[in-house]
Short mmCIF file of C-alpha atoms in Angstrom, two decimals:
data_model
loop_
_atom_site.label_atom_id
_atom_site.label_comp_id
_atom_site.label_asym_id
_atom_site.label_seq_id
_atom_site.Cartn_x
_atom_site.Cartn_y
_atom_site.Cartn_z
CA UNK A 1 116.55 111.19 112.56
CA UNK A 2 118.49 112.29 115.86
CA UNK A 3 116.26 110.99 117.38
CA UNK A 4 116.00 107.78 116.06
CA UNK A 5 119.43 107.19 116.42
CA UNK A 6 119.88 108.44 120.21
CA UNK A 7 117.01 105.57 120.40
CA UNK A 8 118.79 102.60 118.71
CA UNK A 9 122.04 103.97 120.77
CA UNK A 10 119.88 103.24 123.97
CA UNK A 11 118.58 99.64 122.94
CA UNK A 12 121.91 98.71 122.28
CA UNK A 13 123.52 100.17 125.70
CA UNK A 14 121.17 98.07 127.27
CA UNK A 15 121.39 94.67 125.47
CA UNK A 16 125.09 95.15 125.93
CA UNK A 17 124.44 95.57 130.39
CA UNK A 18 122.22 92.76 129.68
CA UNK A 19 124.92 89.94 128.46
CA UNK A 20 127.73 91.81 130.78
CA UNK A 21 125.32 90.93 133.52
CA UNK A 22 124.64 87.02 132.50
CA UNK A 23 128.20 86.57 131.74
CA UNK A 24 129.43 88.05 135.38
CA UNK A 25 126.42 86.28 137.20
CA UNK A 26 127.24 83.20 135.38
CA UNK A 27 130.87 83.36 136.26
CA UNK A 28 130.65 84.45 139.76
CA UNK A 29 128.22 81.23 140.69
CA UNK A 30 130.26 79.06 138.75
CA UNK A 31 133.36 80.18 141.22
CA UNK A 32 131.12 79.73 144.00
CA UNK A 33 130.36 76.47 143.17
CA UNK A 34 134.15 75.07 142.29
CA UNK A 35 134.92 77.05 146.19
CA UNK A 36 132.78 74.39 147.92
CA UNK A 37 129.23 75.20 147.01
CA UNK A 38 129.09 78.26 149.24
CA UNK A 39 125.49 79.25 147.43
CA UNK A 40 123.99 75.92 147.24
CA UNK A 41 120.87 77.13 148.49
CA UNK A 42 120.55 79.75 145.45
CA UNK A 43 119.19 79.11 142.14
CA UNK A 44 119.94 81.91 139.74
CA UNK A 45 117.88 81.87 136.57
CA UNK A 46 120.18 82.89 133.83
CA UNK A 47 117.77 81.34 131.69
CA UNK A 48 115.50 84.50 132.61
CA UNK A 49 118.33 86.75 132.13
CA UNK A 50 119.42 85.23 129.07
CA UNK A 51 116.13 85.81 127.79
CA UNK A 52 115.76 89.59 128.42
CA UNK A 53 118.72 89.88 126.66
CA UNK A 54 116.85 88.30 123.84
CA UNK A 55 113.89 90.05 123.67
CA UNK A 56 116.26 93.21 123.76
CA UNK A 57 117.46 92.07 121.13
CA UNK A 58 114.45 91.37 118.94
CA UNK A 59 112.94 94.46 120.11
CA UNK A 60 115.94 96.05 118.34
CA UNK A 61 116.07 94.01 115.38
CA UNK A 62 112.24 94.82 114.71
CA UNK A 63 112.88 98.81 114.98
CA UNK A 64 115.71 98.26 112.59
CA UNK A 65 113.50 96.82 110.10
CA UNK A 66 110.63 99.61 110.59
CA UNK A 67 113.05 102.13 110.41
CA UNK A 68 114.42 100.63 106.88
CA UNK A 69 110.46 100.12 105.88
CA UNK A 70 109.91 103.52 106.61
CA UNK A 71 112.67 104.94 105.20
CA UNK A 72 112.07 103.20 102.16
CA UNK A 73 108.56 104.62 101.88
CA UNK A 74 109.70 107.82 102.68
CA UNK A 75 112.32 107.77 99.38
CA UNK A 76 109.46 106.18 97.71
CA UNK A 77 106.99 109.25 98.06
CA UNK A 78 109.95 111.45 98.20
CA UNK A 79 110.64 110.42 94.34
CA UNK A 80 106.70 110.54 93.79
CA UNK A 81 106.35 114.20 94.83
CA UNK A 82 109.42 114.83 92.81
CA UNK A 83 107.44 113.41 89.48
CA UNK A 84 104.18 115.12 90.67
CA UNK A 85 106.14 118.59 91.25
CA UNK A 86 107.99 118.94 87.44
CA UNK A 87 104.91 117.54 85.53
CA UNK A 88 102.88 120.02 87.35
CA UNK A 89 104.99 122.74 86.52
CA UNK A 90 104.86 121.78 83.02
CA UNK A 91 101.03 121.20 82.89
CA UNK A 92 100.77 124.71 84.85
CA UNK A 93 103.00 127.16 82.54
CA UNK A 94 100.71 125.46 79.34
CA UNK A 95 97.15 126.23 81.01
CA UNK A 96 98.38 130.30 81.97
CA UNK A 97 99.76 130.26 78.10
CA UNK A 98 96.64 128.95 76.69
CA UNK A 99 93.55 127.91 78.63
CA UNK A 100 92.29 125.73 76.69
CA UNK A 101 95.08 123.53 76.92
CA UNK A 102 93.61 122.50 79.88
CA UNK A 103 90.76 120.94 77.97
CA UNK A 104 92.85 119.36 75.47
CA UNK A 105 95.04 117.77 78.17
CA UNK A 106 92.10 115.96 79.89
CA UNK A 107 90.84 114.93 76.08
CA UNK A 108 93.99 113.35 75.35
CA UNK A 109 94.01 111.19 78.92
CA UNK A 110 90.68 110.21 78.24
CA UNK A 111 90.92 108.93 74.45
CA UNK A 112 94.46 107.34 75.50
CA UNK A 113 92.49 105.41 78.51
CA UNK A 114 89.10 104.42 76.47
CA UNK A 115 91.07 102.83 73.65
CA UNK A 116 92.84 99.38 74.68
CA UNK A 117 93.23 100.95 78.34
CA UNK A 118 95.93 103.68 79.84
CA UNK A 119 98.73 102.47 77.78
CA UNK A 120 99.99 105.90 76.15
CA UNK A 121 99.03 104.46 72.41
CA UNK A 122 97.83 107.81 71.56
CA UNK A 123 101.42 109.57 71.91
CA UNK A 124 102.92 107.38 69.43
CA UNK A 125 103.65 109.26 66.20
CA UNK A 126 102.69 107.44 63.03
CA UNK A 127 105.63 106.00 61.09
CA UNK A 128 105.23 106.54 56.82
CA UNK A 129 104.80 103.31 55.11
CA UNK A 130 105.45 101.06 58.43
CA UNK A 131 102.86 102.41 60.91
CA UNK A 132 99.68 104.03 61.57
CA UNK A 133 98.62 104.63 65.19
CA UNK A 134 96.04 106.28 66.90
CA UNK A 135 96.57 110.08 65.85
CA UNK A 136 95.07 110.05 62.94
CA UNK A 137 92.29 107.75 63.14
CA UNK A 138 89.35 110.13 62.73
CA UNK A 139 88.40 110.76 66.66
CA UNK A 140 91.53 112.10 66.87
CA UNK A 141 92.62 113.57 63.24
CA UNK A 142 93.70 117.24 63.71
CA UNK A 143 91.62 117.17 66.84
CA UNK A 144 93.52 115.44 70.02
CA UNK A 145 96.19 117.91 71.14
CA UNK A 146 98.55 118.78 73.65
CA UNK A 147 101.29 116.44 73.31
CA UNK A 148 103.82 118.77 73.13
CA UNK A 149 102.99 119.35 77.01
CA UNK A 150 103.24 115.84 77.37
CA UNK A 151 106.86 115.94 75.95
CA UNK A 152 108.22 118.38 77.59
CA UNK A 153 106.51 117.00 81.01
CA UNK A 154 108.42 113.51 80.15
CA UNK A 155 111.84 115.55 79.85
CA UNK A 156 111.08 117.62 83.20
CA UNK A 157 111.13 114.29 85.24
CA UNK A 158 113.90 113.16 83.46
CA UNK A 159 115.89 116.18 83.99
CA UNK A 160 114.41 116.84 87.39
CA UNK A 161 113.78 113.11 88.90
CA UNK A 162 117.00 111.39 87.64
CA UNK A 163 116.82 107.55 88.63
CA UNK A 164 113.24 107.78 88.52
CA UNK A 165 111.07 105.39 85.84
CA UNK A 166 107.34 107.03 84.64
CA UNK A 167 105.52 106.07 82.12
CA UNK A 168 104.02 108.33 79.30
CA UNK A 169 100.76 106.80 80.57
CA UNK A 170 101.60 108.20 84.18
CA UNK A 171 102.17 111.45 82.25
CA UNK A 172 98.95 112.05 80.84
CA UNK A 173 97.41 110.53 84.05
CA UNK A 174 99.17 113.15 86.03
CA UNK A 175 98.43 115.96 83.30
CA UNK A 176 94.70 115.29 83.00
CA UNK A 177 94.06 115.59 87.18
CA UNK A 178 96.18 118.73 86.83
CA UNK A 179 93.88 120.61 84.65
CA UNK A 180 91.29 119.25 86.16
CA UNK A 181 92.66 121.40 89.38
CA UNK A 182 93.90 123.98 87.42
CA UNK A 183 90.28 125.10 86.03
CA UNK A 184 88.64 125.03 89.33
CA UNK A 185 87.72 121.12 89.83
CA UNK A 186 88.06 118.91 92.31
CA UNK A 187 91.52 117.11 92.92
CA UNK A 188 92.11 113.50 93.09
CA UNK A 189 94.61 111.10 93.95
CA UNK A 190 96.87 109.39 90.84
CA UNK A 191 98.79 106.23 91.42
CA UNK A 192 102.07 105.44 89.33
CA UNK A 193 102.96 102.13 87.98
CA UNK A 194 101.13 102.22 84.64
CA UNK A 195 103.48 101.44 81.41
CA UNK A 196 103.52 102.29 77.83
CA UNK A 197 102.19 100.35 74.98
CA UNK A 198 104.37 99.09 71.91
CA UNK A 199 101.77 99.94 69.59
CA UNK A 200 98.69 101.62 69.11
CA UNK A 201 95.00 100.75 67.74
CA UNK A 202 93.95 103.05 64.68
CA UNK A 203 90.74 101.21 64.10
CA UNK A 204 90.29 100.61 68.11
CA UNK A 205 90.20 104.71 68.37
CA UNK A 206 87.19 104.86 65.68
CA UNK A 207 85.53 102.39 67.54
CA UNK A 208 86.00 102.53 71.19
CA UNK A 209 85.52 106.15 71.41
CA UNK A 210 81.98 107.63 72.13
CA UNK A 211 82.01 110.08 68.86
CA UNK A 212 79.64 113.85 69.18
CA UNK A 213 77.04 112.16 67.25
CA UNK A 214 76.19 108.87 68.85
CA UNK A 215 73.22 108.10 70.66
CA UNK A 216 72.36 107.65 73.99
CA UNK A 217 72.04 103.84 73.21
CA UNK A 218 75.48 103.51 71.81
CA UNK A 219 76.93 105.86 74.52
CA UNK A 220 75.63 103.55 77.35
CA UNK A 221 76.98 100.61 75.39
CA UNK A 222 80.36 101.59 74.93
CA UNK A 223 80.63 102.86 78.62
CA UNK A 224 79.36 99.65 79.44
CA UNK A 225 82.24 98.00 77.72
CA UNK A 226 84.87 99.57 79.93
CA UNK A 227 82.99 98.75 82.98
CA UNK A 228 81.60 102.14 83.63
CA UNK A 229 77.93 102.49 85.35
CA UNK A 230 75.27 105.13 83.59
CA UNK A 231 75.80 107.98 86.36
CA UNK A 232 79.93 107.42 85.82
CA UNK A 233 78.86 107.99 82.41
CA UNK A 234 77.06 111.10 82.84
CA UNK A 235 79.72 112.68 85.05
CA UNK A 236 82.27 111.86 82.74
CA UNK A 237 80.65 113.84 80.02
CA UNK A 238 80.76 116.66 82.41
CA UNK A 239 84.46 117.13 80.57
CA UNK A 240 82.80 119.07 78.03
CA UNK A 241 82.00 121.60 81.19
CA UNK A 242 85.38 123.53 79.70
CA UNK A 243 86.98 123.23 76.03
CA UNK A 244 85.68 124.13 72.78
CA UNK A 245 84.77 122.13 69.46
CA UNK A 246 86.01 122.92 66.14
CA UNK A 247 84.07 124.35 63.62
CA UNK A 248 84.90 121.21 61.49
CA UNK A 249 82.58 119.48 64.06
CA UNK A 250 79.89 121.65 64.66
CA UNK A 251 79.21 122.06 60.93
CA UNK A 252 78.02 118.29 60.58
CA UNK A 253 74.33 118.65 61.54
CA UNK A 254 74.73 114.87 62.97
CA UNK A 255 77.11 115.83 65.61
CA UNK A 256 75.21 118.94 67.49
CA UNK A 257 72.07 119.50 68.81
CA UNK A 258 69.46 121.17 66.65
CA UNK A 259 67.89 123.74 69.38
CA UNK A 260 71.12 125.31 69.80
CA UNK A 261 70.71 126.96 66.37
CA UNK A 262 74.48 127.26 65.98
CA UNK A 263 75.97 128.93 63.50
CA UNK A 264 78.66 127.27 60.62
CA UNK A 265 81.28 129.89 60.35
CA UNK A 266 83.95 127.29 58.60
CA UNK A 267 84.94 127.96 54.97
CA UNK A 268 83.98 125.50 52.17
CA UNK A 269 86.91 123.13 52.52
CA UNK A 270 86.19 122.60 56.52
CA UNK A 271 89.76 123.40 57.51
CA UNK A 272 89.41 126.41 59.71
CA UNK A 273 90.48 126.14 63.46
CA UNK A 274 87.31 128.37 64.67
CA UNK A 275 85.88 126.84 67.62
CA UNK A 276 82.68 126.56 69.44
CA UNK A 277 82.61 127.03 73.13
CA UNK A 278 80.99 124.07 74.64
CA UNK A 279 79.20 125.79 77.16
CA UNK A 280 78.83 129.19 78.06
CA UNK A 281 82.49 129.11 80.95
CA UNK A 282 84.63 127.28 78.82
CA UNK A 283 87.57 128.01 80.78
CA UNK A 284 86.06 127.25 84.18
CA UNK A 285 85.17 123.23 85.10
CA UNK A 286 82.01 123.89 86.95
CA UNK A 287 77.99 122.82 86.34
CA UNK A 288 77.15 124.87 83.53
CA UNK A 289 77.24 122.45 80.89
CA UNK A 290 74.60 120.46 82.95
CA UNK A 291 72.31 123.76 83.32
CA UNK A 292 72.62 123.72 79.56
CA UNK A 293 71.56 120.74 78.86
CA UNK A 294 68.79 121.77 81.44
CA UNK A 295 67.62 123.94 79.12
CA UNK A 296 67.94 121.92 76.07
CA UNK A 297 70.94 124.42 75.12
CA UNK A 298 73.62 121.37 75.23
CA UNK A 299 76.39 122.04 72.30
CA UNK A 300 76.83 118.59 71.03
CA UNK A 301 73.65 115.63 70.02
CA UNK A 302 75.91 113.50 71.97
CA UNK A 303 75.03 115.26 75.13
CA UNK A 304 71.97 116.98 74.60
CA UNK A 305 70.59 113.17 74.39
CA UNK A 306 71.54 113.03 78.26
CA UNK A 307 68.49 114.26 78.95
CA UNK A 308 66.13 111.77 76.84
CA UNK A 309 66.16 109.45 79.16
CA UNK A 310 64.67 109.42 82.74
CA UNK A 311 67.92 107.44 84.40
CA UNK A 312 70.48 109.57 82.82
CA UNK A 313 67.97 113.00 82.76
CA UNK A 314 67.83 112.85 86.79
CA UNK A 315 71.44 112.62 87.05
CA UNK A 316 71.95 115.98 84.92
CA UNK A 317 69.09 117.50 87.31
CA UNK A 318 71.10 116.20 90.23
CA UNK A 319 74.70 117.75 88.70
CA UNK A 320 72.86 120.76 87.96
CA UNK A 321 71.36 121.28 91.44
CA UNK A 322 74.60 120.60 93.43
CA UNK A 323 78.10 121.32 91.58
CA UNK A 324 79.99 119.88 94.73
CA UNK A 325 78.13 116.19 93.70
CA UNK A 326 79.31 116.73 90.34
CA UNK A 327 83.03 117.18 91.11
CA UNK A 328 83.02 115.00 93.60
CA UNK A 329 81.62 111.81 91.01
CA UNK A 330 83.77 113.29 88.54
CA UNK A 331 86.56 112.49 90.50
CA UNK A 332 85.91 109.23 91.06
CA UNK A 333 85.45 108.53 87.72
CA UNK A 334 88.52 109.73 86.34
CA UNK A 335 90.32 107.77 88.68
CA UNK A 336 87.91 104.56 87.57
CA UNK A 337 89.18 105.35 84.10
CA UNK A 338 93.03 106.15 84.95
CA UNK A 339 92.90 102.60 86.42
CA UNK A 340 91.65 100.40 82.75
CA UNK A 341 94.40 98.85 82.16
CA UNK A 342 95.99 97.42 78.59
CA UNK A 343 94.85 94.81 76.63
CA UNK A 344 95.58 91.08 77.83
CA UNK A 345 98.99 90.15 75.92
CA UNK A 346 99.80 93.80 75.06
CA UNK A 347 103.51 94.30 74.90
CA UNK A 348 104.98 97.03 77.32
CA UNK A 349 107.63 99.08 78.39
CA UNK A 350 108.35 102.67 79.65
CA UNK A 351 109.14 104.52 76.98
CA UNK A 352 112.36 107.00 76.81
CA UNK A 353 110.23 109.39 74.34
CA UNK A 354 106.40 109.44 74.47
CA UNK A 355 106.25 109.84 71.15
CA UNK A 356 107.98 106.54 69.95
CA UNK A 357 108.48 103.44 70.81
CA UNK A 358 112.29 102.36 72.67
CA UNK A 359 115.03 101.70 70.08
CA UNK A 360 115.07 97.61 71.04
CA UNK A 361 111.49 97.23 70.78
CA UNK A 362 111.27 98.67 67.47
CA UNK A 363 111.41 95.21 65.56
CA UNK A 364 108.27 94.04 67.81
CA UNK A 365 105.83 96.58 66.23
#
């Protein structure tokens, strides 16, 4: 900063010489001319003087307006690393209480983005009698957790980021790439400006989402329909390379795959929280769950299936052969999906509390 300022001191020293010296040339051979034309012979070019001065002054005028660029980008990723900093420490102090949180945190980005876009529907807490959103369609029942972290991530950037507007959407976009870190992936970049939905889509989440029992067919399709190619489809999967299932999952024969032999250790009413590791390092994000499926040892039918085709079979072999390919498409993919945006004519705003929609836009839902 000194040093820009010792620099706009000097421009200005000079553009100041400059008109002191067209004003004194210009009045000295205007005397010399009302004394008799002493100086006829000489032509003075103020014209060339007068121009200097200009250009000076231009020159300063330009490094007045990249300094104010700059120092407006500077505030701008100044208030960015400020957002990226308290959700971090959020998402950080969840993962070292509980792992798998991790897992969960990544889930929740990824059936927030694949339902009507990045639009933070699946915060939104149902309403008795006047609402029913996204957390308890069945993907997502007693399943999609974690947004207490999100919560308390919101109120960090409030508390720590004062002036600064971020989405829930942001949020979770922020959270997900955390964890991904966190467990040992690869780190990507995560751009602001997404908002928060007014609603959500209960029937859009049992739809939208690829479910633990459907084919490969139906998998490829409803990829398809968010613009994703077969190998972004295969690395995306790779999620399951950390996390568990519950048991309330793995006991429906149609959602895991037979070889595994797993065992149902729920109780007769399905309500136990036991869970099934879905590969062998569930805390680690890594190419196990690819060397599984390798070996025809993949947890759920939904990605066992992977390897029934020969498209989507080479890309496992290629994940399983080089990890650093893996993270590095998986990467690329979540940002792909952090990018879908909401559905044409969805109303928006940044919400105040993930969990509900802002007092004035109540009426609109």
């Amino acid at each position: 900063m000194a040093f820009r300022l010792s620099h706009l001191s000097l421009v200005l020293s000079l553009v100041a010489l400059a008109l002191a010296g067209v004003a004194i040339y210009r009045n000295t051979y205007e005397a010399m001319m009302n004394n008799g034309g002493l100086l006829q012979t000489v032509s003075p070019d103020i014209g060339l003087l007068e121009s200097a001065a200009s250009i000076l002054t231009l020159n300063n005028k330009n490094n007045i307006g990249a300094e104010r660029k700059s120092a407006k980008l500077n505030q701008q990723l100044t208030q960015e690393s400020c957002v990226f900093s308290a959700v971090n420490g959020v998402v950080d102090s969840a993962i070292d209480a509980e792992t798998r949180m991790g897992a969960s945190l990544i889930r929740l980005h990824f059936h927030d983005c694949f339902v009507d876009g990045c639009d933070g529907g699946i915060l939104l807490d149902d309403i008795p009698g006047s609402f029913q959103g996204e957390q308890t369609s069945p993907p997502n029942d007693n399943s999609a957790r974690g947004f207490e972290v999100i919560a308390q991530a919101k109120q960090s950037v409030v508390d720590t980021c004062p002036n600064i507007s971020v989405s829930c959407a942001d949020i979770l976009a922020i959270a997900a790439r955390d964890s991904v870190a966190k467990l040992g992936g690869q780190t990507y970049s995560v751009a602001l400006g997404r908002s928060d939905a007014r609603t959500a889509n209960f029937t859009g989440a049992l739809l939208q989402l690829p479910g633990p029992s459907d084919n490969l067919t139906e998998q490829i399709r409803k990829f398809s329909d968010k613009n994703f190619t077969i190998r972004e489809m295969v690395a995306l999967a790779g999620a399951h390379t950390v996390g568990f299932a519950r048991c309330v999952t793995v006991c429906n024969s149609n959602n895991v795959n037979p070889a595994a032999q797993l065992q149902c250790n729920c109780s007769a009413t399905q309500t136990d929280s036991n869970l099934q590791q879905l590969d062998a390092t569930p805390a680690v994000f890594d190419k196990v769950y690819y060397d599984a499926l390798n070996s025809n040892q993949g947890i759920m039918f939904s990605d066992q299936v992977l390897t029934g085709n020969t498209t989507t079979a080479a890309i496992v072999t290629t994940y399983s052969n080089d990890v650093n390919v893996f993270l590095g498409d998986f990467a690329a993919a979540m940002i792909k999906m952090g990018n879908l945006p909401p559905s044409a004519g969805a109303q928006l705003e940044i919400r105040d509390v993930c969990s509900r929609v802002n007092p004035s836009s109540v009426a609109s839902m």
